[in-house]
Amino acid sequence: MKVTPHFVDHKRHRQLILIELISVLLTFVVAYALSSIFNVSDRFYEWAQQYEKTSDIDELIFALLAFLLALIWFAKRRINESRQLILHNHTLLQRLLQVQEEERKAIAQHLHDDLGQHLNAIKAHANILINDVSNDAALFAAKRISDSADHAYDMTRRMMHSLRPVALDKLGLSAAIEHMIDTWKISERKPKAIEYQLEIVGDIDCLPECTSIAIFRIVQEALTNIAKHAQASLVHVVINKSDTYLNITVQDNGIGFDIHQKIADKQLQTCYGLLGIAERVESLTGTMNILSIPSQGTAITVEININKSIKSCD
């Protein structure tokens, strides 16, 4: 099941709503003015009087009114059905993400229990060979085996943390995010390293498991997106929790992009990192906004109604 959220330019969307509302009002004013100028009601009455003897055509207005009310009732029924369908699809999305997290957790556990133990065994045997072997070629091969085992173990460890962060289960969401930020800092030890700043306001460790996982994945995907595309030197992550809402802002000073052009060209629908974030936000019945300026950076803001997100997890 693939969900493709639609990215919306909210400022332009509000402008379109205002324009359409003004168009409705103008239509009413123009129709009233034309009706007054040309005496439409009087002309209709005179026309209807010609057929009064053969048919009650003057009663057509009331029939049309009844027809309009019936159409409104029909539209309301279809809107209610659409809402139920959207709610059903939202439930399916939430369940899909839960199953995905359960599979990730199982894979991470298997990697830890099976592959991790075998890599440790290979490392131990290689060390034995290093201590006992007198032949230079065999000693070199044993050291290569040991180094390869270390590398494979580190890669496996990163995969396990990516699939299911241990800190999230043992220490809570705030510690898991702090650990993730520290991991990104360590991995960015190079001349043009990215500086990561994290600010958490409020207690975010009391949230339900599915909400905590979704928030962690949102931040994780945003950081991955920045590392791959932004060419940034500074990343600022802010998580602010109040009694009702939880807000996430991930901002960088990278190359940015023209979001209006990408929306017009429908290029955002192929940005899988942003799609992943949008799916998580949608599963929590939240909202996501993207503000990006070329050569200045990008800011992703997410707002989640905590009460609604808890209900979506039930």
CSV table of N, CA and C in Angstrom, one decimal, residues 50-168:
chain,number,residue,atom,x,y,z
A,50,GLN,N,-48.7,33.1,-19.7
A,50,GLN,CA,-49.1,32.6,-21.0
A,50,GLN,C,-49.5,31.1,-21.0
A,51,TYR,N,-48.8,30.4,-20.0
A,51,TYR,CA,-49.0,28.9,-20.0
A,51,TYR,C,-49.7,28.5,-18.7
A,52,GLU,N,-50.3,29.5,-18.0
A,52,GLU,CA,-51.0,29.2,-16.8
A,52,GLU,C,-52.2,28.3,-17.0
A,53,LYS,N,-52.9,28.4,-18.1
A,53,LYS,CA,-54.1,27.6,-18.4
A,53,LYS,C,-53.7,26.1,-18.6
A,54,THR,N,-52.6,25.9,-19.2
A,54,THR,CA,-52.2,24.5,-19.6
A,54,THR,C,-51.3,23.8,-18.6
A,55,SER,N,-50.6,24.6,-17.8
A,55,SER,CA,-49.6,24.0,-16.8
A,55,SER,C,-49.4,25.0,-15.7
A,56,ASP,N,-49.0,24.5,-14.5
A,56,ASP,CA,-48.7,25.4,-13.4
A,56,ASP,C,-47.2,25.7,-13.5
A,57,ILE,N,-46.8,26.4,-14.5
A,57,ILE,CA,-45.4,26.7,-14.7
A,57,ILE,C,-44.8,27.7,-13.6
A,58,ASP,N,-45.8,28.5,-13.0
A,58,ASP,CA,-45.3,29.4,-12.0
A,58,ASP,C,-44.9,28.7,-10.7
A,59,GLU,N,-45.3,27.4,-10.6
A,59,GLU,CA,-44.9,26.7,-9.5
A,59,GLU,C,-43.5,26.0,-9.7
A,60,LEU,N,-42.9,26.3,-10.8
A,60,LEU,CA,-41.6,25.7,-11.1
A,60,LEU,C,-40.5,26.2,-10.1
A,61,ILE,N,-40.6,27.4,-9.6
A,61,ILE,CA,-39.6,27.9,-8.7
A,61,ILE,C,-39.6,27.1,-7.4
A,62,PHE,N,-40.8,26.7,-6.9
A,62,PHE,CA,-40.8,25.9,-5.7
A,62,PHE,C,-40.3,24.5,-6.0
A,63,ALA,N,-40.5,24.0,-7.2
A,63,ALA,CA,-40.0,22.7,-7.5
A,63,ALA,C,-38.5,22.7,-7.6
A,64,LEU,N,-38.0,23.8,-8.2
A,64,LEU,CA,-36.5,23.9,-8.3
A,64,LEU,C,-35.9,24.1,-7.0
A,65,LEU,N,-36.6,24.8,-6.1
A,65,LEU,CA,-36.1,24.9,-4.7
A,65,LEU,C,-36.0,23.6,-4.0
A,66,ALA,N,-37.1,22.8,-4.2
A,66,ALA,CA,-37.1,21.4,-3.6
A,66,ALA,C,-35.9,20.6,-4.2
A,67,PHE,N,-35.7,20.7,-5.5
A,67,PHE,CA,-34.7,20.0,-6.2
A,67,PHE,C,-33.3,20.4,-5.7
A,68,LEU,N,-33.1,21.7,-5.4
A,68,LEU,CA,-31.9,22.2,-4.9
A,68,LEU,C,-31.6,21.6,-3.5
A,69,LEU,N,-32.7,21.6,-2.6
A,69,LEU,CA,-32.5,21.0,-1.3
A,69,LEU,C,-32.2,19.5,-1.4
A,70,ALA,N,-32.8,18.8,-2.4
A,70,ALA,CA,-32.5,17.4,-2.5
A,70,ALA,C,-31.0,17.2,-3.0
A,71,LEU,N,-30.5,18.1,-3.8
A,71,LEU,CA,-29.1,18.0,-4.2
A,71,LEU,C,-28.2,18.3,-3.1
A,72,ILE,N,-28.5,19.2,-2.2
A,72,ILE,CA,-27.7,19.5,-1.0
A,72,ILE,C,-27.7,18.3,-0.1
A,73,TRP,N,-28.9,17.6,0.1
A,73,TRP,CA,-28.9,16.4,0.9
A,73,TRP,C,-28.0,15.3,0.3
A,74,PHE,N,-28.1,15.1,-1.1
A,74,PHE,CA,-27.3,14.1,-1.8
A,74,PHE,C,-25.8,14.4,-1.6
A,75,ALA,N,-25.4,15.7,-1.7
A,75,ALA,CA,-24.0,16.1,-1.6
A,75,ALA,C,-23.5,15.8,-0.2
A,76,LYS,N,-24.4,16.1,0.8
A,76,LYS,CA,-24.0,15.9,2.2
A,76,LYS,C,-23.8,14.4,2.5
A,77,ARG,N,-24.6,13.6,1.9
A,77,ARG,CA,-24.4,12.1,2.1
A,77,ARG,C,-23.1,11.7,1.5
A,78,ARG,N,-22.8,12.2,0.3
A,78,ARG,CA,-21.5,11.8,-0.3
A,78,ARG,C,-20.3,12.3,0.5
A,79,ILE,N,-20.4,13.5,1.0
A,79,ILE,CA,-19.3,14.1,1.8
A,79,ILE,C,-19.1,13.2,3.1
A,80,ASN,N,-20.2,12.8,3.7
A,80,ASN,CA,-20.1,11.9,4.9
A,80,ASN,C,-19.4,10.6,4.5
A,81,GLU,N,-19.8,10.1,3.4
A,81,GLU,CA,-19.2,8.8,2.9
A,81,GLU,C,-17.7,9.0,2.7
A,82,SER,N,-17.3,10.2,2.1
A,82,SER,CA,-15.9,10.5,1.9
A,82,SER,C,-15.1,10.6,3.2
A,83,ARG,N,-15.8,11.2,4.2
A,83,ARG,CA,-15.1,11.4,5.5
A,83,ARG,C,-14.8,10.0,6.1
A,84,GLN,N,-15.8,9.1,6.0
A,84,GLN,CA,-15.7,7.8,6.5
A,84,GLN,C,-14.6,7.0,5.8
A,85,LEU,N,-14.5,7.2,4.5
A,85,LEU,CA,-13.4,6.6,3.7
A,85,LEU,C,-12.0,7.1,4.1
A,86,ILE,N,-11.9,8.4,4.3
A,86,ILE,CA,-10.7,9.0,4.7
A,86,ILE,C,-10.3,8.5,6.1
A,87,LEU,N,-11.2,8.4,7.0
A,87,LEU,CA,-11.0,7.8,8.3
A,87,LEU,C,-10.5,6.4,8.2
A,88,HIS,N,-11.1,5.6,7.3
A,88,HIS,CA,-10.7,4.2,7.2
A,88,HIS,C,-9.3,4.1,6.6
A,89,ASN,N,-9.0,5.0,5.6
A,89,ASN,CA,-7.7,5.0,5.0
A,89,ASN,C,-6.6,5.4,6.0
A,90,HIS,N,-7.0,6.4,6.9
A,90,HIS,CA,-6.1,6.8,8.0
A,90,HIS,C,-5.8,5.7,8.9
A,91,THR,N,-6.8,4.9,9.3
A,91,THR,CA,-6.6,3.7,10.2
A,91,THR,C,-5.7,2.7,9.5
A,92,LEU,N,-5.9,2.5,8.2
A,92,LEU,CA,-5.0,1.5,7.5
A,92,LEU,C,-3.6,2.0,7.5
A,93,LEU,N,-3.4,3.3,7.2
A,93,LEU,CA,-2.0,3.9,7.2
A,93,LEU,C,-1.4,3.7,8.6
A,94,GLN,N,-2.1,4.0,9.7
A,94,GLN,CA,-1.6,3.8,11.0
A,94,GLN,C,-1.2,2.4,11.3
A,95,ARG,N,-2.0,1.4,10.9
A,95,ARG,CA,-1.8,0.0,11.1
A,95,ARG,C,-0.6,-0.4,10.2
A,96,LEU,N,-0.4,0.1,9.0
A,96,LEU,CA,0.7,-0.2,8.2
A,96,LEU,C,2.0,0.2,8.8
A,97,LEU,N,2.0,1.4,9.4
A,97,LEU,CA,3.2,1.9,10.0
A,97,LEU,C,3.6,1.1,11.2
A,98,GLN,N,2.5,0.7,12.0
A,98,GLN,CA,2.8,-0.1,13.2
A,98,GLN,C,3.4,-1.5,12.8
A,99,VAL,N,2.8,-2.1,11.7
A,99,VAL,CA,3.4,-3.4,11.3
A,99,VAL,C,4.8,-3.2,10.8
A,100,GLN,N,5.1,-2.1,10.1
A,100,GLN,CA,6.4,-1.8,9.6
A,100,GLN,C,7.4,-1.7,10.8
A,101,GLU,N,7.0,-1.0,11.9
A,101,GLU,CA,7.9,-0.8,13.0
A,101,GLU,C,8.1,-2.2,13.7
A,102,GLU,N,7.0,-3.0,13.8
A,102,GLU,CA,7.2,-4.3,14.4
A,102,GLU,C,8.2,-5.2,13.6
A,103,GLU,N,8.1,-5.1,12.3
A,103,GLU,CA,9.1,-5.8,11.4
A,103,GLU,C,10.5,-5.3,11.6
A,104,ARG,N,10.6,-4.0,11.7
A,104,ARG,CA,11.9,-3.4,11.9
A,104,ARG,C,12.5,-3.9,13.3
A,105,LYS,N,11.7,-3.9,14.3
A,105,LYS,CA,12.1,-4.4,15.6
A,105,LYS,C,12.6,-5.8,15.6
A,106,ALA,N,11.8,-6.7,14.9
A,106,ALA,CA,12.1,-8.1,14.8
A,106,ALA,C,13.5,-8.3,14.0
A,107,ILE,N,13.6,-7.5,12.9
A,107,ILE,CA,14.9,-7.6,12.1
A,107,ILE,C,16.1,-7.2,13.0
A,108,ALA,N,15.9,-6.1,13.7
A,108,ALA,CA,17.0,-5.6,14.5
A,108,ALA,C,17.4,-6.6,15.6
A,109,GLN,N,16.4,-7.3,16.2
A,109,GLN,CA,16.6,-8.3,17.2
A,109,GLN,C,17.3,-9.5,16.6
A,110,HIS,N,17.0,-9.9,15.4
A,110,HIS,CA,17.6,-11.0,14.7
A,110,HIS,C,19.1,-10.7,14.4
A,111,LEU,N,19.3,-9.4,14.0
A,111,LEU,CA,20.7,-9.0,13.7
A,111,LEU,C,21.5,-9.0,14.9
A,112,HIS,N,20.9,-8.6,16.1
A,112,HIS,CA,21.7,-8.6,17.3
A,112,HIS,C,22.0,-10.0,17.8
A,113,ASP,N,20.9,-10.9,17.8
A,113,ASP,CA,21.1,-12.2,18.3
A,113,ASP,C,21.9,-13.1,17.5
A,114,ASP,N,21.8,-13.1,16.1
A,114,ASP,CA,22.4,-14.0,15.3
A,114,ASP,C,23.7,-13.4,14.6
A,115,LEU,N,23.6,-12.4,13.8
A,115,LEU,CA,24.7,-11.9,13.1
A,115,LEU,C,25.7,-11.3,14.0
A,116,GLY,N,25.3,-10.6,15.1
A,116,GLY,CA,26.2,-10.0,16.0
A,116,GLY,C,27.0,-11.0,16.7
A,117,GLN,N,26.4,-12.1,17.2
A,117,GLN,CA,27.2,-13.1,17.9
A,117,GLN,C,28.2,-13.8,17.0
A,118,HIS,N,27.8,-14.1,15.7
A,118,HIS,CA,28.7,-14.7,14.8
A,118,HIS,C,29.9,-13.8,14.5
A,119,LEU,N,29.7,-12.5,14.3
A,119,LEU,CA,30.8,-11.6,14.1
A,119,LEU,C,31.7,-11.5,15.3
A,120,ASN,N,31.2,-11.5,16.5
A,120,ASN,CA,32.0,-11.6,17.7
A,120,ASN,C,32.8,-12.8,17.7
A,121,ALA,N,32.2,-13.9,17.3
A,121,ALA,CA,33.0,-15.2,17.3
A,121,ALA,C,34.1,-15.1,16.3
A,122,ILE,N,33.8,-14.6,15.1
A,122,ILE,CA,34.9,-14.4,14.1
A,122,ILE,C,36.0,-13.6,14.6
A,123,LYS,N,35.7,-12.5,15.3
A,123,LYS,CA,36.7,-11.6,15.8
A,123,LYS,C,37.5,-12.3,16.9
A,124,ALA,N,36.9,-13.1,17.7
A,124,ALA,CA,37.6,-13.8,18.8
A,124,ALA,C,38.6,-14.8,18.1
A,125,HIS,N,38.1,-15.6,17.1
A,125,HIS,CA,39.0,-16.6,16.5
A,125,HIS,C,40.2,-15.9,15.8
A,126,ALA,N,39.9,-14.8,15.1
A,126,ALA,CA,40.9,-14.0,14.5
A,126,ALA,C,42.0,-13.6,15.5
A,127,ASN,N,41.6,-13.1,16.6
A,127,ASN,CA,42.5,-12.7,17.7
A,127,ASN,C,43.4,-13.8,18.1
A,128,ILE,N,42.8,-15.0,18.2
A,128,ILE,CA,43.6,-16.2,18.6
A,128,ILE,C,44.7,-16.5,17.6
A,129,LEU,N,44.3,-16.4,16.3
A,129,LEU,CA,45.2,-16.6,15.2
A,129,LEU,C,46.4,-15.5,15.3
A,130,ILE,N,46.0,-14.3,15.5
A,130,ILE,CA,47.0,-13.2,15.6
A,130,ILE,C,48.0,-13.5,16.7
A,131,ASN,N,47.6,-14.0,17.8
A,131,ASN,CA,48.5,-14.3,18.9
A,131,ASN,C,49.3,-15.5,18.7
A,132,ASP,N,48.8,-16.5,17.9
A,132,ASP,CA,49.5,-17.7,17.8
A,132,ASP,C,50.3,-17.9,16.5
A,133,VAL,N,49.9,-17.2,15.4
A,133,VAL,CA,50.5,-17.4,14.1
A,133,VAL,C,51.9,-16.7,14.1
A,134,SER,N,52.9,-17.5,13.5
A,134,SER,CA,54.2,-16.9,13.4
A,134,SER,C,54.5,-16.5,11.9
A,135,ASN,N,53.7,-17.1,11.0
A,135,ASN,CA,53.9,-16.8,9.6
A,135,ASN,C,53.3,-15.4,9.3
A,136,ASP,N,54.1,-14.6,8.6
A,136,ASP,CA,53.7,-13.2,8.3
A,136,ASP,C,52.5,-13.1,7.5
A,137,ALA,N,52.4,-13.9,6.5
A,137,ALA,CA,51.2,-13.9,5.6
A,137,ALA,C,49.9,-14.3,6.3
A,138,ALA,N,50.0,-15.3,7.1
A,138,ALA,CA,48.9,-15.8,7.9
A,138,ALA,C,48.5,-14.7,9.0
A,139,LEU,N,49.5,-14.1,9.5
A,139,LEU,CA,49.3,-13.0,10.5
A,139,LEU,C,48.6,-11.8,9.9
A,140,PHE,N,49.0,-11.5,8.7
A,140,PHE,CA,48.4,-10.4,7.9
A,140,PHE,C,46.9,-10.7,7.6
A,141,ALA,N,46.7,-12.0,7.2
A,141,ALA,CA,45.3,-12.4,6.9
A,141,ALA,C,44.4,-12.4,8.1
A,142,ALA,N,45.0,-12.8,9.2
A,142,ALA,CA,44.2,-12.8,10.5
A,142,ALA,C,43.8,-11.4,10.9
A,143,LYS,N,44.8,-10.5,10.7
A,143,LYS,CA,44.5,-9.1,11.1
A,143,LYS,C,43.4,-8.5,10.1
A,144,ARG,N,43.5,-8.9,8.8
A,144,ARG,CA,42.5,-8.4,7.9
A,144,ARG,C,41.1,-9.0,8.3
A,145,ILE,N,41.1,-10.3,8.7
A,145,ILE,CA,39.8,-10.9,9.1
A,145,ILE,C,39.2,-10.1,10.3
A,146,SER,N,40.1,-9.8,11.3
A,146,SER,CA,39.7,-9.1,12.5
A,146,SER,C,39.2,-7.7,12.1
A,147,ASP,N,39.9,-7.0,11.2
A,147,ASP,CA,39.4,-5.7,10.8
A,147,ASP,C,38.1,-5.7,10.1
A,148,SER,N,37.9,-6.7,9.2
A,148,SER,CA,36.7,-6.9,8.5
A,148,SER,C,35.5,-7.2,9.4
A,149,ALA,N,35.8,-8.0,10.5
A,149,ALA,CA,34.8,-8.4,11.4
A,149,ALA,C,34.4,-7.1,12.2
A,150,ASP,N,35.4,-6.3,12.6
A,150,ASP,CA,35.0,-5.0,13.3
A,150,ASP,C,34.2,-4.1,12.4
A,151,HIS,N,34.5,-4.0,11.1
A,151,HIS,CA,33.8,-3.2,10.2
A,151,HIS,C,32.4,-3.7,10.0
A,152,ALA,N,32.2,-5.0,9.8
A,152,ALA,CA,30.9,-5.6,9.7
A,152,ALA,C,30.1,-5.4,10.9
A,153,TYR,N,30.7,-5.5,12.1
A,153,TYR,CA,30.0,-5.4,13.3
A,153,TYR,C,29.5,-3.9,13.5
A,154,ASP,N,30.3,-3.0,13.2
A,154,ASP,CA,29.9,-1.5,13.2
A,154,ASP,C,28.8,-1.3,12.3
A,155,MET,N,28.9,-1.8,11.1
A,155,MET,CA,27.8,-1.6,10.1
A,155,MET,C,26.5,-2.2,10.6
A,156,THR,N,26.6,-3.4,11.2
A,156,THR,CA,25.4,-4.1,11.7
A,156,THR,C,24.8,-3.3,12.9
A,157,ARG,N,25.7,-2.8,13.7
A,157,ARG,CA,25.2,-2.0,14.8
A,157,ARG,C,24.5,-0.7,14.4
A,158,ARG,N,25.0,-0.1,13.3
A,158,ARG,CA,24.3,1.1,12.8
A,158,ARG,C,23.0,0.7,12.2
A,159,MET,N,22.9,-0.4,11.5
A,159,MET,CA,21.7,-0.9,10.9
A,159,MET,C,20.7,-1.2,12.0
A,160,MET,N,21.1,-1.8,13.1
A,160,MET,CA,20.2,-2.1,14.2
A,160,MET,C,19.6,-0.8,14.8
A,161,HIS,N,20.5,0.2,15.0
A,161,HIS,CA,20.0,1.5,15.6
A,161,HIS,C,19.1,2.2,14.6
A,162,SER,N,19.3,2.0,13.3
A,162,SER,CA,18.5,2.6,12.3
A,162,SER,C,17.1,1.9,12.2
A,163,LEU,N,17.1,0.6,12.3
A,163,LEU,CA,15.9,-0.1,12.3
A,163,LEU,C,15.0,0.1,13.6
A,164,ARG,N,15.7,0.0,14.7
A,164,ARG,CA,15.0,0.2,16.0
A,164,ARG,C,16.0,0.7,17.0
A,165,PRO,N,15.9,2.0,17.3
A,165,PRO,CA,16.8,2.6,18.3
A,165,PRO,C,16.6,2.0,19.7
A,166,VAL,N,17.7,1.5,20.3
A,166,VAL,CA,17.6,0.8,21.6
A,166,VAL,C,17.2,1.9,22.6
A,167,ALA,N,17.8,3.1,22.5
A,167,ALA,CA,17.5,4.1,23.5
A,167,ALA,C,16.0,4.5,23.6
A,168,LEU,N,15.3,4.3,22.5
A,168,LEU,CA,13.9,4.6,22.5
A,168,LEU,C,13.1,3.7,23.3
